[in-house]
Short mmCIF file of C-alpha atoms in Angstrom, two decimals:
data_model
loop_
_atom_site.label_atom_id
_atom_site.label_comp_id
_atom_site.label_asym_id
_atom_site.label_seq_id
_atom_site.Cartn_x
_atom_site.Cartn_y
_atom_site.Cartn_z
CA MET A 295 107.55 103.04 87.24
CA CYS A 296 104.41 102.49 85.27
CA GLY A 297 100.89 101.17 84.99
CA ILE A 298 100.44 98.00 82.98
CA PHE A 299 97.46 96.32 81.34
CA ALA A 300 97.58 92.99 79.51
CA MET A 301 94.95 90.55 78.39
CA THR A 302 94.35 87.60 76.16
CA GLY A 303 91.78 88.66 73.59
CA HIS A 304 90.83 92.30 72.99
CA ILE A 305 88.73 95.22 74.17
CA ASN A 306 87.40 98.09 72.10
CA LYS A 307 89.10 101.46 71.71
CA GLN A 308 86.74 103.25 74.10
CA GLN A 309 87.31 100.68 76.83
CA MET A 310 91.08 100.83 76.32
CA ASN A 311 90.99 104.60 76.65
CA SER A 312 89.24 104.16 80.01
CA VAL A 313 91.85 101.60 81.04
CA LEU A 314 94.74 103.91 80.21
CA GLU A 315 93.06 106.90 81.87
CA SER A 316 92.48 104.91 85.09
CA MET A 317 96.22 104.36 85.52
CA LYS A 318 97.58 107.58 84.04
CA HIS A 319 98.76 108.69 87.48
CA ARG A 320 101.19 105.74 87.42
CA GLY A 321 102.79 107.02 84.22
CA PRO A 322 101.86 110.45 82.89
CA ASP A 323 104.86 110.78 80.55
CA GLU A 324 103.61 108.45 77.80
CA GLY A 325 100.68 106.14 77.14
CA LYS A 326 100.40 103.48 74.49
CA GLU A 327 98.31 100.46 73.53
CA VAL A 328 99.16 97.67 71.10
CA PRO A 329 96.50 95.22 69.88
CA LEU A 330 98.33 92.05 68.84
CA THR A 331 96.92 88.97 67.15
CA HIS A 332 96.27 87.13 70.43
CA PHE A 333 96.73 89.85 73.06
CA HIS A 334 95.91 93.44 73.90
CA LEU A 335 98.59 95.39 75.80
CA GLY A 336 98.42 98.84 77.39
CA HIS A 337 100.96 100.91 79.27
CA GLN A 338 101.31 104.27 81.02
CA ARG A 339 104.94 105.26 81.53
CA LEU A 340 106.84 107.25 84.11
CA SER A 341 110.25 107.51 82.41
CA ILE A 342 113.14 106.79 84.79
CA ILE A 343 115.66 104.73 82.77
CA GLY A 344 116.04 104.90 78.98
CA LEU A 345 114.21 108.21 78.87
CA HIS A 346 114.03 108.60 75.09
CA ASP A 347 113.46 105.08 73.77
CA GLY A 348 111.89 103.08 76.60
CA ILE A 349 108.23 103.53 75.70
CA GLN A 350 106.29 100.30 76.17
CA PRO A 351 105.10 97.78 75.10
CA ILE A 352 108.62 96.70 74.05
CA HIS A 353 109.10 93.90 71.50
CA ASN A 354 111.96 91.68 70.38
CA GLU A 355 113.55 91.87 66.91
CA ASP A 356 110.92 89.88 65.01
CA GLU A 357 108.03 91.22 67.14
CA SER A 358 107.07 87.74 68.27
CA LYS A 359 107.42 88.58 71.97
CA TRP A 360 106.24 91.72 73.78
CA ILE A 361 106.56 92.98 77.36
CA VAL A 362 104.76 95.47 79.56
CA CYS A 363 106.61 95.98 82.82
CA ASN A 364 106.18 98.07 85.96
CA GLY A 365 109.16 98.67 88.24
CA GLU A 366 112.93 98.65 88.07
CA ILE A 367 115.51 95.92 87.44
CA TYR A 368 118.48 97.13 89.49
CA ASN A 369 120.98 94.63 88.10
CA TYR A 370 120.00 95.26 84.47
CA PRO A 371 123.45 96.69 83.49
CA GLU A 372 125.21 93.45 84.51
CA LEU A 373 122.55 91.23 82.94
CA LYS A 374 122.54 93.30 79.75
CA GLN A 375 126.33 93.10 79.42
CA GLU A 376 126.13 89.31 79.54
CA LEU A 377 123.11 89.06 77.23
CA GLN A 378 124.64 91.35 74.62
CA LYS A 379 127.08 88.59 73.72
CA SER A 380 124.21 86.82 71.96
CA GLU A 381 121.21 89.16 71.98
CA THR A 382 120.39 92.41 70.19
CA PHE A 383 118.81 95.21 72.22
CA LEU A 384 116.51 97.79 70.67
CA THR A 385 116.26 100.21 73.64
CA GLU A 386 118.13 101.41 76.73
CA SER A 387 115.25 100.34 78.99
CA ASP A 388 115.81 97.98 81.92
CA SER A 389 112.45 96.38 81.07
CA GLU A 390 113.89 95.05 77.82
CA VAL A 391 116.43 93.09 79.89
CA ALA A 392 113.54 91.25 81.57
CA LEU A 393 112.12 90.42 78.12
CA LYS A 394 115.49 89.22 76.81
CA ILE A 395 116.41 87.06 79.76
CA VAL A 396 113.05 85.29 79.70
CA GLU A 397 113.27 84.95 75.92
CA LYS A 398 116.70 83.31 76.26
CA GLU A 399 116.34 81.28 79.46
CA GLY A 400 112.60 80.85 79.89
CA VAL A 401 110.98 81.18 83.30
CA GLU A 402 114.26 80.28 85.01
CA GLY A 403 115.60 83.66 83.91
CA ILE A 404 113.17 85.42 86.27
CA LYS A 405 115.27 84.23 89.22
CA LYS A 406 118.17 86.36 87.98
CA LEU A 407 116.20 89.62 88.18
CA ASP A 408 117.11 91.80 91.16
CA GLY A 409 114.50 94.49 91.54
CA MET A 410 110.89 95.41 92.07
CA PHE A 411 108.72 94.39 89.15
CA ALA A 412 105.43 93.17 87.78
CA PHE A 413 105.42 92.22 84.11
CA PHE A 414 103.54 90.40 81.38
CA ILE A 415 105.31 88.85 78.38
CA ALA A 416 103.13 87.90 75.41
CA ASN A 417 104.35 85.22 73.00
CA GLU A 418 102.60 85.64 69.65
CA GLU A 419 104.23 82.52 68.17
CA THR A 420 102.81 80.12 70.74
CA ASN A 421 99.75 82.14 71.80
CA SER A 422 100.99 81.90 75.40
CA PHE A 423 102.25 84.29 78.06
CA ILE A 424 104.19 84.72 81.31
CA ALA A 425 103.14 87.06 84.11
CA ALA A 426 105.40 87.60 87.13
CA ARG A 427 105.67 89.64 90.32
CA ASP A 428 108.79 90.33 92.42
CA THR A 429 109.68 88.30 95.51
CA LEU A 430 108.08 90.61 98.09
CA GLY A 431 105.37 92.11 95.91
CA ILE A 432 106.87 95.60 96.06
CA LYS A 433 105.13 96.27 92.76
CA PRO A 434 101.39 95.55 92.58
CA LEU A 435 99.66 93.15 90.20
CA TYR A 436 96.05 91.99 89.99
CA TYR A 437 94.38 89.51 87.68
CA GLY A 438 91.03 88.06 86.72
CA LYS A 439 88.97 86.76 83.81
CA ASP A 440 86.40 88.68 81.81
CA GLU A 441 82.99 87.48 80.65
CA ASN A 442 84.63 85.79 77.64
CA ASP A 443 86.98 83.82 79.90
CA GLU A 444 89.98 85.90 78.80
CA TYR A 445 92.80 86.57 81.27
CA VAL A 446 93.34 90.18 82.35
CA PHE A 447 96.31 91.57 84.33
CA THR A 448 96.63 95.14 85.68
CA SER A 449 98.59 97.24 88.18
CA GLU A 450 95.59 98.40 90.20
CA LEU A 451 92.07 97.34 91.16
CA LYS A 452 90.49 100.40 89.60
CA THR A 453 91.97 99.47 86.20
CA LEU A 454 90.93 95.83 86.37
CA TYR A 455 87.37 96.83 87.26
CA GLN A 456 87.20 98.63 83.91
CA VAL A 457 87.11 95.17 82.31
CA THR A 458 85.85 92.64 84.89
CA ASP A 459 84.47 92.25 88.42
CA ASP A 460 86.51 89.06 88.83
CA VAL A 461 89.50 90.43 90.74
CA LYS A 462 92.29 88.70 92.67
CA GLU A 463 95.71 89.74 93.88
CA PHE A 464 98.62 88.12 92.02
CA PRO A 465 100.82 86.35 94.62
CA ALA A 466 104.25 87.84 95.30
CA GLY A 467 107.31 85.83 94.25
CA HIS A 468 105.37 83.89 91.62
CA TYR A 469 105.08 83.64 87.89
CA PHE A 470 102.05 82.40 85.99
CA THR A 471 101.66 80.64 82.65
CA PRO A 472 98.45 79.11 81.27
CA GLU A 473 100.26 75.78 81.03
CA GLN A 474 101.69 75.64 84.57
CA GLY A 475 99.47 77.99 86.55
CA PHE A 476 101.15 79.77 89.49
CA VAL A 477 104.73 78.76 90.32
CA CYS A 478 106.79 80.22 93.17
CA PHE A 479 110.19 81.22 91.78
CA ARG A 480 111.66 82.64 95.00
CA ARG A 481 110.70 83.00 98.64
CA ILE A 482 112.41 84.29 101.76
CA LYS A 483 113.72 81.37 103.82
CA ASN A 484 114.92 80.93 107.38
CA PRO A 485 118.70 80.46 107.12
CA THR A 486 120.18 77.18 108.26
CA THR A 487 121.21 77.67 111.87
CA THR A 488 124.89 77.23 112.72
CA THR A 489 126.37 76.27 116.06
CA LYS A 490 129.01 79.00 115.93
CA GLU A 491 127.94 82.58 116.60
CA GLU A 492 130.00 85.36 115.06
CA PRO A 493 131.26 88.38 117.04
CA GLU A 494 128.82 91.31 117.02
CA GLU A 495 131.20 93.33 114.83
CA ALA A 496 130.83 90.76 112.04
CA TYR A 497 127.07 91.33 111.92
CA THR A 498 127.28 95.13 112.13
CA SER A 499 129.87 95.19 109.35
CA ALA A 500 127.73 92.96 107.10
CA ILE A 501 124.61 95.06 107.74
CA HIS A 502 126.52 98.30 107.07
CA ASP A 503 127.87 97.02 103.76
CA ALA A 504 124.59 95.44 102.61
CA LEU A 505 122.43 98.50 103.35
CA THR A 506 124.97 100.83 101.75
CA LYS A 507 124.99 98.65 98.63
CA ALA A 508 121.18 98.51 98.66
CA VAL A 509 120.94 102.30 98.70
CA GLU A 510 123.59 102.62 96.01
CA LYS A 511 121.81 100.31 93.56
CA ARG A 512 118.53 102.21 94.16
CA MET A 513 120.14 105.49 93.18
CA LEU A 514 120.43 104.11 89.64
CA ALA A 515 118.31 106.40 87.44
CA ASP A 516 118.47 108.81 84.51
CA VAL A 517 116.60 111.34 86.66
CA GLU A 518 117.14 112.92 90.09
CA VAL A 519 116.62 110.74 93.19
CA GLY A 520 115.41 112.21 96.51
CA VAL A 521 114.72 110.86 100.01
CA LEU A 522 111.74 110.83 102.37
CA LEU A 523 112.91 112.11 105.75
CA SER A 524 110.66 111.92 108.81
CA GLY A 525 113.55 112.36 111.25
CA GLY A 526 113.22 108.84 112.64
CA LEU A 527 116.05 106.29 112.54
CA ASP A 528 115.08 104.44 109.37
CA SER A 529 114.52 107.35 107.00
CA SER A 530 117.45 109.26 108.54
CA LEU A 531 119.83 106.38 107.84
CA ILE A 532 118.68 106.05 104.24
CA ALA A 533 118.99 109.81 103.75
CA ALA A 534 122.47 109.91 105.31
CA ILE A 535 123.74 107.03 103.18
CA ALA A 536 122.24 108.55 100.02
CA ALA A 537 123.77 111.93 100.82
CA LYS A 538 127.17 110.27 101.27
CA LEU A 539 126.86 108.34 97.98
CA ASN A 540 125.51 111.32 96.03
CA LYS A 541 127.79 112.01 93.03
CA SER A 542 125.93 115.09 91.84
CA GLU A 543 127.27 118.59 92.41
CA LYS A 544 123.88 119.42 93.91
CA PRO A 545 122.91 118.18 97.39
CA ILE A 546 120.33 115.42 97.54
CA LYS A 547 116.77 116.63 98.21
CA SER A 548 114.84 115.48 101.31
CA PHE A 549 111.13 115.83 102.08
CA CYS A 550 108.96 115.87 105.19
CA VAL A 551 105.38 116.80 106.08
CA GLY A 552 103.39 117.26 109.27
CA SER A 553 100.89 119.41 111.10
CA GLU A 554 102.02 122.65 112.69
CA GLY A 555 104.59 121.94 115.42
CA SER A 556 104.63 118.16 114.84
CA GLU A 557 107.67 116.17 115.94
CA ASP A 558 108.47 114.87 112.43
CA LEU A 559 109.01 118.38 111.08
CA LEU A 560 111.33 119.40 113.91
CA ARG A 561 113.36 116.19 113.81
CA ALA A 562 113.65 116.10 110.02
CA ARG A 563 114.97 119.68 109.91
CA GLU A 564 117.63 118.73 112.44
CA VAL A 565 118.71 115.63 110.48
CA ALA A 566 118.68 117.46 107.15
CA GLU A 567 121.00 120.10 108.55
CA ALA A 568 123.33 117.46 109.99
CA ILE A 569 123.69 115.46 106.76
CA GLY A 570 123.50 118.40 104.35
CA THR A 571 120.40 117.70 102.27
CA GLU A 572 118.38 120.34 100.43
CA HIS A 573 115.32 120.05 102.63
CA TYR A 574 111.67 120.68 101.76
CA GLU A 575 108.67 120.48 104.06
CA TYR A 576 104.94 121.03 103.94
CA ILE A 577 102.65 121.83 106.85
CA TYR A 578 99.14 120.53 106.28
CA THR A 579 96.06 121.77 108.10
CA GLN A 580 93.42 119.70 109.84
CA GLN A 581 90.97 120.58 107.06
CA GLU A 582 93.39 119.40 104.36
CA LEU A 583 93.92 116.11 106.18
CA ILE A 584 90.18 115.44 106.46
CA GLU A 585 89.49 116.44 102.85
CA ALA A 586 92.22 114.08 101.66
CA ILE A 587 90.70 110.94 103.26
CA PRO A 588 88.43 109.85 100.35
CA HIS A 589 91.17 110.57 97.79
CA VAL A 590 93.68 108.58 99.82
CA ILE A 591 91.33 105.60 100.18
CA TYR A 592 90.58 105.64 96.44
CA SER A 593 94.31 105.66 95.66
CA LEU A 594 95.22 103.24 98.45
CA GLU A 595 92.53 100.70 97.48
CA SER A 596 92.14 99.76 101.14
CA TYR A 597 90.26 100.97 104.23
CA GLU A 598 92.49 99.26 106.87
CA PRO A 599 92.71 101.91 109.64
CA SER A 600 96.42 101.61 110.44
CA LEU A 601 97.17 101.74 106.73
CA VAL A 602 94.97 104.78 106.07
CA ARG A 603 96.41 106.65 109.08
CA SER A 604 99.96 106.25 107.83
CA ALA A 605 98.94 106.72 104.19
CA LEU A 606 97.63 110.24 104.76
CA PRO A 607 101.03 111.79 105.63
CA ASN A 608 102.56 109.63 102.85
CA TYR A 609 100.06 111.14 100.44
CA PHE A 610 101.12 114.69 101.31
CA VAL A 611 104.86 113.98 101.34
CA SER A 612 104.61 112.21 97.96
CA LYS A 613 102.78 115.23 96.56
CA LEU A 614 105.53 117.49 97.89
CA ALA A 615 108.37 115.31 96.59
CA SER A 616 106.80 114.92 93.13
CA GLN A 617 107.18 118.65 92.59
CA HIS A 618 110.97 118.27 92.73
CA VAL A 619 112.03 114.68 91.85
CA LYS A 620 110.73 111.58 90.06
CA VAL A 621 112.29 108.94 92.35
CA ILE A 622 112.31 108.77 96.14
CA LEU A 623 113.97 106.47 98.69
CA SER A 624 112.03 105.33 101.76
CA GLY A 625 112.81 103.62 105.07
CA GLU A 626 110.05 101.00 104.73
CA GLY A 627 110.90 97.52 106.05
CA ALA A 628 113.42 98.29 108.79
CA ASP A 629 111.01 97.57 111.67
CA GLU A 630 110.15 94.18 110.22
CA LEU A 631 113.71 93.22 109.35
CA PHE A 632 115.35 94.36 112.58
CA ALA A 633 112.57 93.46 115.05
CA GLY A 634 111.46 97.03 115.76
CA TYR A 635 108.04 96.00 117.07
CA ASP A 636 107.64 95.38 120.81
CA TYR A 637 105.58 92.19 120.40
CA LEU A 638 108.53 90.44 118.71
CA SER A 639 110.32 90.19 122.07
CA LYS A 640 108.22 87.11 122.87
CA PHE A 641 110.08 85.18 120.16
CA GLU A 642 113.17 84.31 122.14
CA THR A 643 115.02 81.93 119.80
CA THR A 644 116.65 83.05 116.57
CA GLU A 645 114.69 80.49 114.57
CA SER A 646 111.27 81.45 115.95
CA LEU A 647 112.04 85.18 115.61
CA ASN A 648 113.13 84.71 112.02
CA GLU A 649 109.99 82.73 111.22
CA GLU A 650 107.86 85.62 112.47
CA ILE A 651 110.00 88.23 110.68
CA ILE A 652 109.68 86.27 107.44
CA ARG A 653 105.93 85.96 107.96
CA ILE A 654 105.44 89.71 108.39
CA ILE A 655 107.82 90.57 105.54
CA ASN A 656 105.74 88.32 103.31
CA THR A 657 102.55 90.23 104.24
CA LEU A 658 103.95 93.66 103.38
CA HIS A 659 102.72 93.48 99.78
CA ASN A 660 99.19 94.39 100.80
CA ILE A 661 99.88 96.60 103.78
CA ASN A 662 103.02 98.81 104.05
CA LEU A 663 104.20 98.22 100.49
CA GLN A 664 100.72 98.82 99.10
CA ARG A 665 100.63 102.13 100.94
CA ALA A 666 104.11 103.07 99.71
CA ASP A 667 103.35 102.24 96.09
CA ARG A 668 99.88 103.77 95.89
CA MET A 669 100.61 107.01 97.71
CA SER A 670 103.74 107.70 95.65
CA MET A 671 102.16 106.66 92.36
CA ALA A 672 99.07 108.77 93.07
CA HIS A 673 101.50 111.64 92.43
CA SER A 674 103.50 109.94 89.63
CA LEU A 675 106.48 109.33 91.91
CA GLU A 676 108.61 106.18 92.01
CA LEU A 677 109.35 104.95 95.55
CA ARG A 678 112.21 102.55 96.28
CA VAL A 679 112.80 100.56 99.49
CA PRO A 680 116.48 99.78 100.25
CA PHE A 681 115.75 97.95 103.52
CA LEU A 682 113.89 95.27 101.56
CA ASP A 683 116.87 94.43 99.39
CA LEU A 684 117.13 90.63 99.20
CA GLU A 685 120.83 90.54 100.10
CA LEU A 686 120.21 92.75 103.14
CA ILE A 687 117.33 90.50 104.21
CA ASP A 688 119.67 87.50 104.05
CA GLU A 689 122.25 89.30 106.21
CA ALA A 690 119.67 90.45 108.76
CA LEU A 691 118.29 86.94 109.17
CA GLN A 692 121.77 85.73 110.16
CA VAL A 693 121.76 87.98 113.26
CA PRO A 694 121.03 86.09 116.51
CA ALA A 695 117.80 86.99 118.31
CA HIS A 696 119.51 88.39 121.42
CA LEU A 697 121.25 91.04 119.28
CA LYS A 698 117.95 92.13 117.72
CA LEU A 699 115.34 91.99 120.43
CA HIS A 700 114.07 95.00 122.34
CA THR A 701 114.69 94.49 126.08
CA VAL A 702 114.94 96.63 129.22
CA GLU A 703 118.69 96.87 128.64
CA GLN A 704 118.62 97.06 124.82
CA MET A 705 116.84 99.61 122.61
CA GLU A 706 114.82 98.45 119.61
CA LYS A 707 116.88 97.93 116.42
CA ALA A 708 120.11 98.27 118.44
CA ILE A 709 122.07 96.16 115.94
CA LEU A 710 121.05 98.48 113.09
CA ARG A 711 122.01 101.56 115.12
CA LYS A 712 125.40 100.07 115.98
CA SER A 713 125.98 99.23 112.30
CA PHE A 714 125.99 102.93 111.45
CA ASN A 715 127.70 104.40 114.48
CA GLY A 716 128.93 107.89 113.56
CA MET A 717 126.68 108.22 110.48
CA LEU A 718 124.15 110.39 112.36
CA PRO A 719 124.24 112.62 115.44
CA GLU A 720 124.22 110.42 118.54
CA HIS A 721 120.81 111.55 119.82
CA VAL A 722 119.28 110.90 116.37
CA LEU A 723 120.89 107.48 116.02
CA TRP A 724 119.52 106.42 119.41
CA ARG A 725 116.12 108.14 119.20
CA LYS A 726 113.15 105.95 120.14
CA LYS A 727 110.78 104.91 117.36
CA GLU A 728 107.49 106.76 116.88
CA GLU A 729 104.60 105.80 114.61
CA PHE A 730 104.67 107.94 111.44
CA SER A 731 101.07 109.07 111.76
CA ALA A 732 101.70 110.06 115.39
CA GLY A 733 104.91 111.95 114.69
CA SER A 734 103.30 113.77 111.80
CA GLY A 735 100.36 114.89 113.97
CA ALA A 736 97.71 112.97 112.01
CA LEU A 737 96.62 110.43 114.63
CA ASP A 738 94.74 112.70 117.04
CA ILE A 739 93.02 114.60 114.21
CA LEU A 740 91.69 111.41 112.60
CA GLU A 741 90.51 109.92 115.88
CA SER A 742 88.55 113.05 116.84
CA TYR A 743 87.01 113.48 113.40
CA SER A 744 85.83 109.86 113.23
CA ASN A 745 84.24 110.01 116.67
CA GLU A 746 82.43 113.24 115.75
CA HIS A 747 81.10 112.06 112.39
CA ILE A 748 80.20 108.42 113.07
CA SER A 749 77.44 108.04 115.65
CA ASP A 750 77.00 104.95 117.80
CA GLU A 751 73.84 104.15 115.85
CA GLU A 752 75.56 104.40 112.46
CA PHE A 753 78.45 102.29 113.71
CA GLU A 754 76.07 99.54 114.84
CA GLN A 755 74.05 99.72 111.62
CA LEU A 756 77.10 99.48 109.37
CA ASN A 757 78.46 96.60 111.39
CA GLN A 758 75.22 94.70 110.75
CA GLU A 759 75.34 95.44 107.01
CA ALA A 760 79.04 94.75 106.46
CA THR A 761 80.23 91.26 105.52
CA ILE A 762 83.24 91.69 107.81
CA PRO A 763 83.48 93.05 111.38
CA ILE A 764 84.12 96.82 111.62
CA ARG A 765 86.37 97.33 114.63
CA SER A 766 86.27 101.06 115.32
CA LYS A 767 84.62 104.32 114.27
CA GLN A 768 87.74 105.21 112.31
CA GLU A 769 87.48 101.96 110.38
CA CYS A 770 83.76 102.60 109.90
CA LEU A 771 84.47 105.98 108.29
CA TYR A 772 87.16 104.56 106.01
CA TYR A 773 84.98 101.58 105.07
CA LYS A 774 82.18 103.91 103.96
CA TYR A 775 84.54 105.78 101.62
CA PHE A 776 86.01 102.52 100.33
CA LYS A 777 82.62 101.07 99.41
CA GLU A 778 81.76 104.25 97.52
CA SER A 779 84.82 103.79 95.29
CA PHE A 780 84.87 99.98 95.21
CA PRO A 781 81.34 98.60 95.61
CA GLN A 782 82.32 95.21 94.13
CA SER A 783 82.40 92.41 96.72
CA SER A 784 85.63 91.00 95.28
CA ALA A 785 87.47 94.17 96.37
CA LEU A 786 87.12 93.18 100.05
CA GLU A 787 89.11 89.99 99.41
CA THR A 788 92.21 92.00 98.49
CA ILE A 789 92.38 93.94 101.78
CA GLY A 790 95.41 93.31 104.00
CA LYS A 791 94.69 93.53 107.72
CA TRP A 792 96.91 94.72 110.55
CA ALA A 793 96.23 93.48 114.06
CA THR A 794 95.11 96.84 115.41
CA ALA A 795 92.14 99.00 114.54
#
């Protein structure tokens, strides 16, 4: 996990130092810049794979092609084994596999990469480049042009604003070349419907195998991997599977935060004891929560209320986890994939439900996934999301709507629960979903504080000044902090919006 910077043309040493400093939290282990003939590359590294020789930028043998990459390529061992028949590798880094496969197969090679990634490959021979972002946008990427019309690509807004005010989000599942522009290399599709429905056991078996495999591939690392554990279904399943797959002599570490007496803390302790993790928790005070708001919004690069509310506990749990591990597994994506939201019950056919599931999965890059990436990386922690594995998504989309939907007779995510019968204590496996910020005790604190500190007059005044409608006093408070950190108007265009304020 890293912070990347890449541009056509060059910036001076002082500006590059500011660039590297602005993304040091994404990779505190090593920082490096390389001014090439046609490009200027910068990188801050959090070493996870290839600890001793994976410093970036990485080049090929004749130094004609260079890569800066953020993320992980989970299938890099298989790809590397095949590529080694004709290619020479200079490092143990998974990022070099991305460079080699594009060098050998061109942009078509990007389709073979299974992982979360954002990268830039500079070609010094042709004075051209390729930038790409993974299918779901799990890893962030922004781009723009500077005053000299040079392209600039970075991992975060705050880094890009060091060079230009022209800022846009790079679309997920696309690559970009100056010759072709943006090209979609992969997107999630609604599966072709079949007339024959499989027995329920066929779906539960497929989901069980796919999620287990997804967790297993995300435990690939040269450092220790831990789990976030709120005590809810999604994180508990990931933690239980990881604990079962753990090959270390030491138990896997789990982490939870909350306010004093909050439900998350109590539930997580219970699950940790049941599955045998080495459990850590942190109890934050109301004052700590309030003081963290501006720091969270600066790191999050958004003021969306639902996002900020859930980001605050994420911020504290990432801080806790980073004191013990470098990589963490999260339960993000289960509600989207397995229809955990009540409103989805109105989509009664499998095709219409899948269309809505695909739509919301494709928006995660600037809501849930943005929160997950920014809060973990604010503390130099790599977060991985097994539920958003592409093979698991394919399997989940095969499940008929009536087996997924929340009804009077059927609990939400029933098919997921049935897929792991016996993996968790019965009352945990069938526990009703609760919003993370509610379970952690943050929701009431934030609501009260916003109402106390934003008057009706200030709310009305800010609504008149803002270029977008401010929907609540909470949003008003967060918007004020956001504008202090990101006064540029282009920043507002990158904000993902949930339906609720």
